[in-house]
GROMACS .gro file of C-alpha atoms in nm:
model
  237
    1UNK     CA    1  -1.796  -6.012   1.554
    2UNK     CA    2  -1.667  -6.137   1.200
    3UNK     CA    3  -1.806  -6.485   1.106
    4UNK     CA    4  -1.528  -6.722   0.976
    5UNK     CA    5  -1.447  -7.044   0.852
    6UNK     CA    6  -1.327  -7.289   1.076
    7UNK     CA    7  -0.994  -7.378   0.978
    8UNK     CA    8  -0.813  -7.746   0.982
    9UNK     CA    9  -0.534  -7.848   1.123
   10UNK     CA   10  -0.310  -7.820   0.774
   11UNK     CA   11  -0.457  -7.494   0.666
   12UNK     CA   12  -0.178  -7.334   0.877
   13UNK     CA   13   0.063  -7.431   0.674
   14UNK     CA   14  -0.084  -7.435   0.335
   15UNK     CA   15  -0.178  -7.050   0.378
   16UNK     CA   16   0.166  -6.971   0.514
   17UNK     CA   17   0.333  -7.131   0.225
   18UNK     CA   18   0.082  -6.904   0.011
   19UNK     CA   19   0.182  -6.598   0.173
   20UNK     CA   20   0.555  -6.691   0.166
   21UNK     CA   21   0.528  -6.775  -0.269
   22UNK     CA   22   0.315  -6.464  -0.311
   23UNK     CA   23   0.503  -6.259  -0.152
   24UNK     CA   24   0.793  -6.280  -0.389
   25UNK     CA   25   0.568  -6.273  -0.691
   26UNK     CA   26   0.450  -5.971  -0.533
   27UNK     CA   27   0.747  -5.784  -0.473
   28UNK     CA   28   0.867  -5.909  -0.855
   29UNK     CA   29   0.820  -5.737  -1.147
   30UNK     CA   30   0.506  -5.994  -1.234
   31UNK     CA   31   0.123  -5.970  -1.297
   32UNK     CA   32  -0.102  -6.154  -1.087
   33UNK     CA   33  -0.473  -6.130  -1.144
   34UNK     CA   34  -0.713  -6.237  -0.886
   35UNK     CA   35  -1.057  -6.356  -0.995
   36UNK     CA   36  -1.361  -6.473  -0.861
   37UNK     CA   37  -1.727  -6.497  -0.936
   38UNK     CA   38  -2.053  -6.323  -0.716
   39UNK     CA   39  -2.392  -6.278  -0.659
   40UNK     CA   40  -2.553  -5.944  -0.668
   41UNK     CA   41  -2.904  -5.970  -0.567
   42UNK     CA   42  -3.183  -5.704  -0.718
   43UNK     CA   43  -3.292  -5.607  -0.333
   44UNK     CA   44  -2.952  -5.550  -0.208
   45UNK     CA   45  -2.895  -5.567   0.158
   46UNK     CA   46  -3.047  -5.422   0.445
   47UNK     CA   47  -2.728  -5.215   0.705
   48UNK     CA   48  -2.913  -5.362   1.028
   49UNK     CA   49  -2.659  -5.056   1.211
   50UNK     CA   50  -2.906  -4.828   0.984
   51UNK     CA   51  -3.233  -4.942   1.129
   52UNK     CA   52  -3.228  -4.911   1.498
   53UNK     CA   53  -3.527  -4.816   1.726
   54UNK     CA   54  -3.490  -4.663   2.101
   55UNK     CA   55  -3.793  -4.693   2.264
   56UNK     CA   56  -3.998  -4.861   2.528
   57UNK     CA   57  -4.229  -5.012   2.267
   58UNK     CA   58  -4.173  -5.275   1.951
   59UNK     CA   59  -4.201  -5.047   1.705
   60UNK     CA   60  -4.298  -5.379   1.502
   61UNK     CA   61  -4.148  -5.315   1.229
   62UNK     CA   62  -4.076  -5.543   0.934
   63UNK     CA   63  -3.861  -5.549   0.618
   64UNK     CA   64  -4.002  -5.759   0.361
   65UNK     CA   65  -3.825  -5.933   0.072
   66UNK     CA   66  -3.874  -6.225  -0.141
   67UNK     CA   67  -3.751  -6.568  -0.053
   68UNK     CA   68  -3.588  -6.597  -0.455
   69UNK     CA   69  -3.477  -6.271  -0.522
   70UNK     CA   70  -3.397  -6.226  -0.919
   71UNK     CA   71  -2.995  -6.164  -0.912
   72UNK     CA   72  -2.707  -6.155  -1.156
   73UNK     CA   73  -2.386  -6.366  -1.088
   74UNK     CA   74  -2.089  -6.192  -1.239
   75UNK     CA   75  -1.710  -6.266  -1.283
   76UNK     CA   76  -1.438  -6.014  -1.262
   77UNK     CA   77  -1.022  -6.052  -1.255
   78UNK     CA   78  -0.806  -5.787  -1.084
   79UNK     CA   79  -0.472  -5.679  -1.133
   80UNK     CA   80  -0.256  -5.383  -1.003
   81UNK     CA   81  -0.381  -5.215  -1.340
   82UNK     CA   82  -0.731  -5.285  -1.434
   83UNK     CA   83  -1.034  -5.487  -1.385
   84UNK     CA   84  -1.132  -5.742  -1.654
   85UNK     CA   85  -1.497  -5.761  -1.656
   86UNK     CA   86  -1.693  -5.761  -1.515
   87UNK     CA   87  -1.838  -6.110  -1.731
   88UNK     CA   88  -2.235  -6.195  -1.616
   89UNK     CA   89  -2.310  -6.612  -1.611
   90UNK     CA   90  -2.643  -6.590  -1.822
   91UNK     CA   91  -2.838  -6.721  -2.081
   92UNK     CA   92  -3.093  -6.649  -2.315
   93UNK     CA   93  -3.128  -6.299  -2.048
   94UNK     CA   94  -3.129  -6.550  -1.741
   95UNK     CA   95  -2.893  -6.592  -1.499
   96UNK     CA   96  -2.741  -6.944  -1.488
   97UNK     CA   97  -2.572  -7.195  -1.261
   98UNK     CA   98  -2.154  -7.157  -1.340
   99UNK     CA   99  -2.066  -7.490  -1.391
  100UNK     CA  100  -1.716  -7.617  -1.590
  101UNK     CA  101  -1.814  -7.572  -1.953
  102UNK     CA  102  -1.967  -7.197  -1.870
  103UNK     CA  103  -1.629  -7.123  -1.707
  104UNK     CA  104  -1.411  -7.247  -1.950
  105UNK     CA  105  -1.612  -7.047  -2.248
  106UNK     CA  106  -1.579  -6.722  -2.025
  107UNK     CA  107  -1.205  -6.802  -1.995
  108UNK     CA  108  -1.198  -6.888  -2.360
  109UNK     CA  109  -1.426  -6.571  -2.501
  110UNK     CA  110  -1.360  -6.345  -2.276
  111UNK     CA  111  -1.037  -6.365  -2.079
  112UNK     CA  112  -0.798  -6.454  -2.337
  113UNK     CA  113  -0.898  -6.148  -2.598
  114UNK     CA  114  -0.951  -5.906  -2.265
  115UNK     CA  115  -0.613  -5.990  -2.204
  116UNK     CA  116  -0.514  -5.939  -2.553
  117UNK     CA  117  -0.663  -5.572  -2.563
  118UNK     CA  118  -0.551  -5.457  -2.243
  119UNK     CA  119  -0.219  -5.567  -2.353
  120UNK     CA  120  -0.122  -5.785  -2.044
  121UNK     CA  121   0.157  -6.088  -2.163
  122UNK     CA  122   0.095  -6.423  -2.087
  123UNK     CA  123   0.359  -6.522  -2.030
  124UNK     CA  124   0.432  -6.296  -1.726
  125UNK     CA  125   0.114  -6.321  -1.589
  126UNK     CA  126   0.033  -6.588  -1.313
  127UNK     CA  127  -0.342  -6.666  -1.288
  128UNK     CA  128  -0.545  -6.721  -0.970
  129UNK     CA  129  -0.883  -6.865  -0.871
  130UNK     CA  130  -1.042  -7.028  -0.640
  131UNK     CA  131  -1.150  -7.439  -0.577
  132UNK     CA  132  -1.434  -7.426  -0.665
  133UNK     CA  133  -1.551  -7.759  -0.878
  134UNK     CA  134  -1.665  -7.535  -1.152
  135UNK     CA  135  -1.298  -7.394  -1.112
  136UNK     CA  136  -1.052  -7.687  -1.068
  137UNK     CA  137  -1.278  -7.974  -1.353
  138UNK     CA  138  -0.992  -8.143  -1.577
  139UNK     CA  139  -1.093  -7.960  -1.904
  140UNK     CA  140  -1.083  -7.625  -1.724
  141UNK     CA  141  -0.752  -7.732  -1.533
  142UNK     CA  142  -0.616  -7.801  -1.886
  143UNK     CA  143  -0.648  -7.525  -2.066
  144UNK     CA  144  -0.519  -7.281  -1.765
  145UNK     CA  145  -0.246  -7.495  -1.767
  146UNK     CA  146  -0.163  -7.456  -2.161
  147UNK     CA  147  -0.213  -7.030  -2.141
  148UNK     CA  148  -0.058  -7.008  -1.838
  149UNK     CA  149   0.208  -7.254  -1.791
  150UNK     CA  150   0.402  -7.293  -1.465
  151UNK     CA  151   0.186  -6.986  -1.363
  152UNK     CA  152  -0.170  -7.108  -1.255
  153UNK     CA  153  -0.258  -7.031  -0.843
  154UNK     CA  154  -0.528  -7.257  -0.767
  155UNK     CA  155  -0.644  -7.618  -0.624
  156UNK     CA  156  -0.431  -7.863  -0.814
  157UNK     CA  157  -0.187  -7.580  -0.982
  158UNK     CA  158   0.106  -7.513  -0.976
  159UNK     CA  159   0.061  -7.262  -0.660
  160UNK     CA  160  -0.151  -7.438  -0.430
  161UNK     CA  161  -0.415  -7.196  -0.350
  162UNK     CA  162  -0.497  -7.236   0.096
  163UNK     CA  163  -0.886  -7.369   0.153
  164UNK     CA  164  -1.080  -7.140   0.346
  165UNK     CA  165  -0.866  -6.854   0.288
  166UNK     CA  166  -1.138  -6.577   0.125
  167UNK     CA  167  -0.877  -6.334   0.380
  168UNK     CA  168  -0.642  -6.349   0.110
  169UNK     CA  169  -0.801  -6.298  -0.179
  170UNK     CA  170  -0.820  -5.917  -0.320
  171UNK     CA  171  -1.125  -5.929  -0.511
  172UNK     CA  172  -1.329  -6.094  -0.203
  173UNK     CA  173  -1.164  -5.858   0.071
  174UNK     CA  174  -1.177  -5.551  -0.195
  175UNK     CA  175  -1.353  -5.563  -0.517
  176UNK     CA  176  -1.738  -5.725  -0.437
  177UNK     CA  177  -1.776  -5.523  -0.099
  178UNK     CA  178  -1.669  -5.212  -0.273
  179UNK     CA  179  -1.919  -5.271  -0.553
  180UNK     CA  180  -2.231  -5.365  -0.367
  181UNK     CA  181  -2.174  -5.028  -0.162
  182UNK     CA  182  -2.179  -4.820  -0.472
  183UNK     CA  183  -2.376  -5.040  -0.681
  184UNK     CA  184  -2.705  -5.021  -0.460
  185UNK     CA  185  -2.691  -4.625  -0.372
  186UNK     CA  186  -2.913  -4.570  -0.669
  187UNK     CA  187  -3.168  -4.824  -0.581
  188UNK     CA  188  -3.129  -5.046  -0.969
  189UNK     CA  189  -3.484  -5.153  -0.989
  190UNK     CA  190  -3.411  -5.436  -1.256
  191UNK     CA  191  -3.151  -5.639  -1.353
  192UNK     CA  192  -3.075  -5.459  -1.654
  193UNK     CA  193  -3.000  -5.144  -1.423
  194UNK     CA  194  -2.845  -5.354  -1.140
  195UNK     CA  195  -2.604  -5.514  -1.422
  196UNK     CA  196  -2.519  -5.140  -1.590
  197UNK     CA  197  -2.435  -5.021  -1.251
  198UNK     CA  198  -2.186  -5.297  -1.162
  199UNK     CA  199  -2.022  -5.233  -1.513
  200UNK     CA  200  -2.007  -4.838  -1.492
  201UNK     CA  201  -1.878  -4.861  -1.110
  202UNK     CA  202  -1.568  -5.094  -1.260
  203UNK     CA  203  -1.540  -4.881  -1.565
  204UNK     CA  204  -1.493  -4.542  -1.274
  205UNK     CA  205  -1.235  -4.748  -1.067
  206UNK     CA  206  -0.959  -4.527  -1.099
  207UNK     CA  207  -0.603  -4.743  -1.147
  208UNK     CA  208  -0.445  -4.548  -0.832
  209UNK     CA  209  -0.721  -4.756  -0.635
  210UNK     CA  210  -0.588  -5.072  -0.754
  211UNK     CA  211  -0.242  -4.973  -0.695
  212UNK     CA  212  -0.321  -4.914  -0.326
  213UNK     CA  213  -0.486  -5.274  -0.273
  214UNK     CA  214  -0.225  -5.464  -0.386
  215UNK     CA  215   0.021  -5.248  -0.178
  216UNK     CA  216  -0.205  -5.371   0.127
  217UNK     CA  217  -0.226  -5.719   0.006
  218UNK     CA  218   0.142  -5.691   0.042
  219UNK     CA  219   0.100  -5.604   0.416
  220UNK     CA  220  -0.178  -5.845   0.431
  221UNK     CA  221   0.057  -6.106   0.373
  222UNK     CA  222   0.357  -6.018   0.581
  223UNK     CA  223   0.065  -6.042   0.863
  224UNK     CA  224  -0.014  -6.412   0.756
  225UNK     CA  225   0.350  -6.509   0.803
  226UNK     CA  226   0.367  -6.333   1.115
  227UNK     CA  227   0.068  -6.505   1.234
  228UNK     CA  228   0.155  -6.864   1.102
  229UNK     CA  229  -0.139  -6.893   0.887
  230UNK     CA  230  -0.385  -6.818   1.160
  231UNK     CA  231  -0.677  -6.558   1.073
  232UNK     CA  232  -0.562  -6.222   1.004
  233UNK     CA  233  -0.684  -5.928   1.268
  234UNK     CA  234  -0.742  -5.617   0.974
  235UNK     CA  235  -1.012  -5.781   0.812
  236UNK     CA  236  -1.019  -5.499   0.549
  237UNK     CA  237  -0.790  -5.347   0.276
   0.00000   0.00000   0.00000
């Protein structure tokens, strides 16, 4: 059973309209990066399909973990070439809150000269995030609009980006569940060694990999039309 939003009656339509725009920036010769902002928690997860008992007994067994568990929020943007980041929301060694003015310094200090040295134009380049309110505040709004003008996929720009819609995102479909699966093999017992394993897993992603999700996110919108808007039955990429 996958756990969704519930959609509302416009969704339909906003998300087919999304599909029908990205599909033709997709099949263009244009750069789109995805981007997107997560938690990674020190404990991980627990697979509940990994910890099954047969028997005619409770086993009583219990899996403890804290109720605050220390955790690193990170950033990352995705194109069909590379990863920028990944960018961790901290201060002062602490994890923060992303609110408006963190944002916009990340997308000041760290975006714009990323972009720079991996050599991606501008002015090609059409920019997407979420609405979050951190995401969509005038000041942020603004400058997007400035470095990436006409080209900025998100609530209130100039691609409307569909509400309840983490289906068609890449890096929520792709990037964060591909990360947490790597990242917590090796058991990172601080955050310091949960935050170098996030960064040397992006560093290994090899650019064939990326080439292959966007190819499916091609697919993944043909389905959308096809279903007019409604949720999409391959849940992965």
């Amino acid at each position: 059973m996958a756990i969704v939003q519930q959609f509302k009656p416009t969704d339909y339509a906003t998300r087919q309209a999304f599909a029908e725009t990205m599909t033709d920036l997709t099949t263009d010769d244009k750069i789109v990066m995805m981007s997107d902002e997560a938690h990674f928690h020190l404990d991980g997860y627990v697979n509940k399909q990994n910890f099954r008992y047969w028997s005619p007994t409770n086993p009583e067994e219990l899996h403890e973990r804290p109720l605050h568990c220390p955790k690193v929020t990170v950033w990352c943007g995705v194109t069909k070439s590379c990863v920028i980041g990944p960018y961790f929301f901290e201060e002062g060694g602490r994890t923060v809150t992303v609110n408006s003015q963190r944002y916009l310094l990340m997308l000041k200090n760290v975006l714009l000269p990323e972009l720079q040295r991996n050599r991606l134009v501008r002015r090609r380049m059409w920019f997407q995030q979420d609405g979050a309110t951190s995401h969509t505040a005038n000041e942020v709004m603004d400058f997007l609009r400035s470095k990436f003008r006409g080209r900025v996929i998100s609530r209130f720009g100039d691609i409307a980006w569909p509400a309840r819609s983490p289906d068609l995102s890449i890096i929520v479909i792709f990037l964060w569940g591909f990360l947490k699966a790597r990242v917590y093999k090796n058991k990172p017992r601080t955050l310091v060694e949960l935050k170098e394993a996030i960064s040397q897993e992006i560093a290994n992603l090899p650019p064939a990999m990326l080439e292959k999700v966007f190819d499916s996110f091609s697919a993944r919108l043909e389905e959308c039309l096809a279903k007019e808007g409604r949720y999409l039955q391959v849940l992965n990429v």
